[in-house]
CSV table of C-alpha atoms (C1' of nucleotides) in Angstrom, one decimal:
chain,number,residue,atom,x,y,z
A,46,MET,CA,28.4,-131.2,48.4
A,47,PRO,CA,31.8,-130.0,49.2
A,48,GLU,CA,34.4,-130.7,46.5
A,49,GLY,CA,36.6,-127.8,45.2
A,50,HIS,CA,34.0,-126.6,42.7
A,51,THR,CA,31.5,-126.0,45.5
A,52,ILE,CA,34.0,-123.9,47.5
A,53,HIS,CA,34.9,-121.8,44.5
A,54,ARG,CA,31.3,-121.2,43.8
A,55,LEU,CA,30.7,-120.2,47.4
A,56,ALA,CA,33.6,-117.7,47.2
A,57,LEU,CA,31.8,-116.1,44.2
A,58,ASP,CA,28.4,-116.2,46.0
A,59,TYR,CA,29.6,-114.8,49.3
A,60,GLY,CA,31.3,-112.0,47.4
A,61,GLY,CA,28.3,-111.3,45.2
A,62,HIS,CA,26.0,-110.9,48.1
A,63,PHE,CA,28.1,-109.3,50.8
A,64,LYS,CA,31.3,-107.7,49.4
A,65,GLY,CA,31.9,-104.0,49.9
A,66,ARG,CA,29.1,-103.4,52.4
A,67,ALA,CA,28.8,-103.4,56.2
A,68,THR,CA,27.9,-106.9,57.2
A,69,GLN,CA,26.2,-108.2,60.3
A,70,VAL,CA,28.2,-111.1,61.6
A,71,THR,CA,26.8,-113.5,64.2
A,72,SER,CA,27.2,-117.0,65.5
A,73,PRO,CA,23.8,-118.2,66.7
A,74,GLN,CA,25.3,-121.5,67.7
A,75,GLY,CA,28.0,-119.8,69.8
A,76,LYS,CA,31.2,-121.5,68.7
A,77,PHE,CA,32.3,-118.5,66.7
A,78,SER,CA,30.8,-115.7,68.9
A,79,ASP,CA,33.9,-113.9,70.0
A,80,ALA,CA,35.3,-113.5,66.5
A,81,ALA,CA,31.8,-112.7,65.1
A,82,ALA,CA,31.5,-109.8,67.7
A,83,LEU,CA,34.9,-108.5,66.5
A,84,LEU,CA,33.9,-108.5,62.9
A,85,ASN,CA,30.2,-107.5,63.2
A,86,GLY,CA,29.5,-104.3,61.2
A,87,THR,CA,32.7,-104.4,59.2
A,88,GLU,CA,33.0,-104.9,55.5
A,89,LEU,CA,33.6,-108.1,53.6
A,90,THR,CA,36.5,-107.0,51.3
A,91,ARG,CA,37.3,-110.1,49.3
A,92,THR,CA,36.7,-113.8,49.0
A,93,GLU,CA,38.9,-116.6,47.9
A,94,ALA,CA,39.1,-120.4,47.6
A,95,HIS,CA,42.0,-122.9,47.5
A,96,GLY,CA,40.9,-126.5,47.1
A,97,LYS,CA,38.3,-127.1,49.7
A,98,HIS,CA,39.3,-124.1,51.9
A,99,LEU,CA,37.2,-120.9,51.8
A,100,PHE,CA,38.6,-117.5,52.9
A,101,LEU,CA,36.4,-114.5,53.6
A,102,GLY,CA,38.5,-111.3,54.0
A,103,PHE,CA,37.6,-108.6,56.5
A,104,ARG,CA,39.4,-105.4,57.4
A,105,ASP,CA,43.0,-105.4,56.4
A,106,GLU,CA,44.6,-108.8,57.1
A,107,GLU,CA,41.9,-110.8,58.8
A,108,TRP,CA,40.2,-113.8,57.3
A,109,ILE,CA,37.4,-116.1,58.2
A,110,HIS,CA,38.8,-119.6,57.3
A,111,ILE,CA,36.0,-122.0,56.5
A,112,HIS,CA,36.3,-125.7,55.7
A,113,LEU,CA,33.1,-127.6,55.3
A,114,GLY,CA,34.4,-131.1,55.9
A,115,LEU,CA,32.0,-133.8,55.0
A,116,PHE,CA,28.9,-132.3,56.5
A,117,GLY,CA,29.2,-128.6,56.3
A,118,LYS,CA,26.4,-126.8,54.5
A,119,VAL,CA,25.8,-123.2,53.3
A,120,ASN,CA,22.5,-121.7,52.7
A,121,PHE,CA,21.8,-118.2,51.1
A,122,GLY,CA,18.5,-116.4,51.3
A,123,GLY,CA,16.8,-113.0,51.0
A,124,THR,CA,15.5,-110.7,53.7
A,125,PRO,CA,13.8,-110.9,56.0
A,126,ALA,CA,16.1,-113.6,57.3
A,127,PRO,CA,14.3,-116.2,59.3
A,128,PRO,CA,15.4,-116.7,62.9
A,129,PRO,CA,18.5,-118.8,62.8
A,130,THR,CA,18.3,-122.4,64.1
A,131,ASP,CA,20.7,-123.3,66.9
A,132,THR,CA,23.1,-125.1,64.6
A,133,VAL,CA,24.0,-122.0,62.6
A,134,ARG,CA,27.7,-121.5,63.2
A,135,LEU,CA,28.0,-118.3,61.2
A,136,ARG,CA,25.4,-115.9,59.8
A,137,LEU,CA,26.2,-113.0,57.6
A,138,ALA,CA,23.4,-110.6,56.9
A,139,ASN,CA,22.8,-107.2,55.2
A,140,ASP,CA,19.8,-105.3,53.9
A,141,THR,CA,19.0,-107.7,51.1
A,142,SER,CA,20.6,-111.1,51.9
A,143,TYR,CA,21.7,-113.6,54.6
A,144,VAL,CA,23.8,-116.7,54.5
A,145,ASP,CA,24.0,-119.4,57.1
A,146,LEU,CA,26.9,-121.8,57.6
A,147,ARG,CA,26.2,-125.1,59.5
A,148,GLY,CA,28.4,-128.1,60.5
A,149,PRO,CA,31.8,-127.0,59.2
A,150,THR,CA,34.9,-128.7,60.3
A,151,THR,CA,36.6,-125.3,60.5
A,152,CYS,CA,35.3,-121.8,61.0
A,153,ALA,CA,38.1,-119.6,62.5
A,154,LEU,CA,39.5,-116.1,62.4
A,155,ILE,CA,43.0,-116.2,61.0
A,156,THR,CA,45.7,-113.7,60.0
A,157,ASP,CA,47.3,-113.3,56.6
A,158,THR,CA,50.3,-115.3,57.8
A,159,GLU,CA,48.2,-118.2,58.9
A,160,LYS,CA,46.3,-118.1,55.6
A,161,GLN,CA,49.6,-118.2,53.7
A,162,ALA,CA,50.6,-121.3,55.7
A,163,ILE,CA,47.4,-123.0,54.5
A,164,HIS,CA,48.2,-122.2,50.8
A,165,ASP,CA,51.7,-123.5,51.3
A,166,ARG,CA,50.6,-126.9,52.4
A,167,LEU,CA,48.1,-127.4,49.6
A,168,GLY,CA,48.9,-128.7,46.1
A,169,PRO,CA,47.9,-126.9,42.9
A,170,ASP,CA,44.2,-126.3,42.4
A,171,PRO,CA,42.7,-126.7,38.9
A,172,LEU,CA,40.4,-123.8,39.7
A,173,ARG,CA,43.0,-121.3,40.8
A,174,PRO,CA,44.4,-118.8,38.2
A,175,PRO,CA,47.1,-120.6,36.1
A,176,LYS,CA,49.7,-118.1,37.2
A,177,ASP,CA,49.7,-119.5,40.8
A,178,THR,CA,49.2,-123.1,39.7
A,179,ASP,CA,51.8,-125.6,38.6
A,180,PRO,CA,50.4,-129.0,37.6
A,181,ASN,CA,54.0,-130.2,37.2
A,182,ALA,CA,54.5,-129.9,40.9
A,183,ALA,CA,51.7,-132.5,41.3
A,184,TYR,CA,53.2,-134.8,38.7
A,185,ARG,CA,56.6,-134.7,40.4
A,186,ARG,CA,55.0,-136.1,43.6
A,187,ILE,CA,52.8,-138.6,41.7
A,188,SER,CA,55.6,-139.9,39.5
A,189,ARG,CA,57.8,-140.7,42.5
A,190,SER,CA,55.1,-142.5,44.5
A,191,ARG,CA,54.2,-146.1,44.9
A,192,THR,CA,50.8,-145.1,46.3
A,193,THR,CA,47.8,-145.7,44.1
A,194,ILE,CA,46.7,-142.9,41.8
A,195,ALA,CA,43.2,-143.1,43.5
A,196,ALA,CA,44.8,-142.2,46.9
A,197,LEU,CA,47.1,-139.5,45.4
A,198,LEU,CA,44.2,-137.7,43.7
A,199,MET,CA,42.5,-137.3,47.1
A,200,ASP,CA,45.7,-136.1,48.8
A,201,GLN,CA,45.3,-132.3,49.1
A,202,LYS,CA,49.1,-131.8,49.3
A,203,VAL,CA,49.4,-133.3,45.9
A,204,ILE,CA,46.4,-131.7,44.2
A,205,ALA,CA,43.8,-129.4,45.9
A,206,GLY,CA,40.1,-129.6,45.4
A,207,VAL,CA,39.5,-133.1,44.0
A,208,GLY,CA,37.2,-135.2,46.2
A,209,ASN,CA,35.6,-138.6,45.9
A,210,VAL,CA,33.4,-137.8,43.0
A,211,TYR,CA,35.9,-136.1,40.7
A,212,ARG,CA,38.5,-138.8,41.6
A,213,ALA,CA,36.3,-141.7,40.5
A,214,GLU,CA,35.0,-139.9,37.4
A,215,VAL,CA,38.3,-138.5,36.1
A,216,LEU,CA,39.9,-142.0,36.4
A,217,PHE,CA,37.0,-143.5,34.5
A,218,ARG,CA,37.1,-140.8,31.8
A,219,HIS,CA,40.8,-141.7,31.2
A,220,GLY,CA,40.4,-145.4,31.4
A,221,ILE,CA,42.9,-145.6,34.3
A,222,ASP,CA,42.6,-148.4,36.9
A,223,PRO,CA,42.4,-146.7,40.4
A,224,TYR,CA,44.9,-149.1,41.8
A,225,ARG,CA,47.7,-148.1,39.4
A,226,ALA,CA,50.7,-146.8,41.2
A,227,GLY,CA,51.4,-143.1,40.8
A,228,LYS,CA,54.9,-143.8,39.4
A,229,ASP,CA,53.3,-145.7,36.5
A,230,LEU,CA,51.3,-142.8,35.3
A,231,THR,CA,52.8,-141.3,32.2
A,232,PRO,CA,53.3,-137.5,31.7
A,233,ALA,CA,50.8,-137.6,28.9
A,234,GLU,CA,48.2,-139.3,31.1
A,235,TRP,CA,48.8,-136.7,33.8
A,236,ASP,CA,48.5,-133.8,31.4
A,237,ALA,CA,45.2,-135.2,30.1
A,238,ILE,CA,43.8,-135.7,33.6
A,239,TRP,CA,44.8,-132.2,34.7
A,240,THR,CA,43.3,-130.5,31.6
A,241,ASP,CA,40.2,-132.5,32.1
A,242,LEU,CA,39.9,-131.6,35.7
A,243,VAL,CA,40.2,-127.9,34.8
A,244,ASP,CA,37.3,-128.2,32.4
A,245,LEU,CA,35.1,-130.4,34.5
A,246,MET,CA,35.6,-128.4,37.7
A,247,ARG,CA,35.0,-125.1,35.9
A,248,GLU,CA,31.7,-126.5,34.6
A,249,GLY,CA,31.0,-127.6,38.2
A,250,VAL,CA,31.4,-124.1,39.5
A,251,ARG,CA,29.1,-122.7,36.7
A,252,ASN,CA,26.4,-125.3,37.3
A,253,ASN,CA,27.0,-125.9,41.0
A,254,ARG,CA,26.9,-129.6,40.5
A,255,ILE,CA,29.1,-132.4,39.1
A,256,ASP,CA,28.4,-133.6,35.6
A,257,THR,CA,31.0,-135.8,33.9
A,258,VAL,CA,29.2,-137.7,31.2
A,259,ARG,CA,30.4,-136.9,27.7
A,260,PRO,CA,27.7,-135.8,25.2
A,261,GLU,CA,28.0,-139.0,23.2
A,262,HIS,CA,27.3,-141.1,26.4
A,263,THR,CA,24.2,-139.3,27.6
A,264,PRO,CA,21.0,-141.4,27.8
A,265,GLU,CA,19.5,-139.5,24.9
A,266,ALA,CA,22.5,-140.1,22.7
A,267,MET,CA,22.5,-143.8,23.6
A,268,GLY,CA,18.7,-144.2,23.3
A,269,ARG,CA,18.1,-144.9,26.9
A,270,PRO,CA,15.6,-143.4,29.4
A,271,PRO,CA,16.8,-140.1,31.0
A,272,ARG,CA,18.3,-140.3,34.5
A,273,VAL,CA,19.8,-138.1,37.2
A,274,ASP,CA,22.1,-139.7,39.7
A,275,ASP,CA,21.4,-139.5,43.4
A,276,HIS,CA,23.6,-136.6,44.2
A,277,GLY,CA,22.0,-134.4,41.5
A,278,GLY,CA,24.5,-134.7,38.6
A,279,GLU,CA,25.2,-137.0,35.8
A,280,VAL,CA,28.1,-139.4,36.3
A,281,TYR,CA,29.7,-142.6,35.0
A,282,VAL,CA,30.6,-144.6,38.2
A,283,TYR,CA,30.3,-142.6,41.4
A,284,ARG,CA,27.8,-144.4,43.7
A,285,ARG,CA,26.7,-146.7,40.9
A,286,ALA,CA,28.0,-150.0,42.4
A,287,ASN,CA,26.6,-153.2,40.8
A,288,ARG,CA,24.9,-151.2,38.1
A,289,PRO,CA,25.9,-151.5,34.4
A,290,CYS,CA,28.6,-149.3,33.0
A,291,HIS,CA,27.1,-146.7,30.7
A,292,ILE,CA,29.6,-147.6,28.0
A,293,CYS,CA,30.3,-151.3,28.2
A,294,GLY,CA,27.6,-152.7,30.4
A,295,ALA,CA,30.0,-154.4,32.9
A,296,GLU,CA,29.0,-154.1,36.6
A,297,ILE,CA,30.5,-151.1,38.3
A,298,ARG,CA,32.7,-152.2,41.2
A,299,THR,CA,33.2,-150.6,44.6
A,300,ALA,CA,35.8,-151.0,47.3
A,301,ASP,CA,37.1,-149.3,50.4
A,302,LEU,CA,40.3,-147.3,49.9
A,303,ALA,CA,41.7,-145.4,52.8
A,304,ALA,CA,38.2,-145.3,54.5
A,305,ARG,CA,36.5,-143.9,51.4
A,306,ASN,CA,34.3,-145.6,48.8
A,307,LEU,CA,35.9,-146.1,45.5
A,308,PHE,CA,34.0,-146.9,42.3
A,309,TRP,CA,35.3,-148.0,38.9
A,310,CYS,CA,34.5,-150.1,35.8
A,311,PRO,CA,36.7,-153.2,35.7
A,312,ASN,CA,36.4,-153.4,32.0
A,313,CYS,CA,36.9,-149.8,30.9
A,314,GLN,CA,39.7,-149.1,33.4
A,315,LYS,CA,42.6,-151.3,32.8
A,316,PRO,CA,45.8,-151.7,34.8
B,748,DG,C1',11.7,-142.2,67.0
B,749,DC,C1',16.4,-144.9,65.6
B,750,DC,C1',20.2,-146.1,62.5
B,751,DC,C1',22.9,-145.2,58.8
B,752,DA,C1',25.6,-142.9,55.3
B,753,DA,C1',27.7,-138.8,53.2
B,754,DT,C1',31.3,-135.1,47.8
B,755,DG,C1',36.5,-134.5,54.6
B,756,DT,C1',40.4,-134.2,57.7
B,757,DC,C1',43.1,-134.8,61.9
B,758,DG,C1',45.5,-137.0,65.6
B,759,DA,C1',46.4,-141.0,68.5
B,760,DC,C1',48.3,-145.6,68.4
C,202,DT,C1',44.6,-148.0,60.4
C,203,DC,C1',41.2,-146.3,63.5
C,204,DG,C1',38.1,-143.3,65.9
C,205,DA,C1',36.5,-138.6,66.6
C,206,DC,C1',34.2,-134.6,64.9
C,207,DC,C1',30.6,-131.6,62.6
C,208,DT,C1',25.0,-132.1,60.7
C,209,DT,C1',21.3,-133.6,57.8
C,210,DG,C1',18.1,-136.5,55.4
C,211,DG,C1',16.4,-141.0,54.0
C,212,DG,C1',14.9,-145.6,55.2
C,213,DC,C1',12.7,-148.1,58.4
C,214,DA,C1',9.7,-149.3,62.5
DNA sequence: GCCCAATGTCGAC
DNA sequence: TCGACCTTGGGCA
């Protein structure tokens, strides 16, 4: 479930279980063995997330850089840790906990300088502290672009951390057609989208899932049977193709956009 | 067992 | 724009 909220949550959870103590670092699958051997027995000193990138700090200026990609999964557990399966790329363990990483796109040992280069190529992240985060930088790019707002929201250079679910849901919540060109988005619309993403994604970190349905549109409030969408949260349009819009009843539409599935309500989201 | 899809990104053409 | 890559779980036989 890797959108930005998941990664920020992982930064907190890795820190909570392992920070400040000698940590056993292994790579049962083998692809990270050399680096694991180098770090094994040292201390996890800090953890950080920017968009969908996770950084685990060891020693002075060394970091494990993790990107889950589409398939990566992380699994925490208590001791005794079970024998790792052969797909575990990275296991951290101490006296009380273990955590397994499987299927990441990236798991690499990097320096401070290399880490900085990653920050430099990422746009502002609604979940980073406001002092390092400038939503106007994102709007400058958006307001100059003929690309669709749906594509721009997924471009990590423009804004970091938004994925396919938050993209679909935030556009629905603001009644914006996904095919609208970035340059046709008003500053007020962008402010509203950014502020909303900050709120939604913070809640996503807290609950470790994506919920976007406003209280007045929950099934209870609308006198309908309770539901939980396939991916475990409560949403308006994501993966709800051909089903009725919670608000107006129109059929939710879906289309391919840059090799990803897009979902929207043709009635609630006007050009 | 096989086939497919999935909340992502990169590089080749 | 397309394929490649990483892994798991669900549907179906």
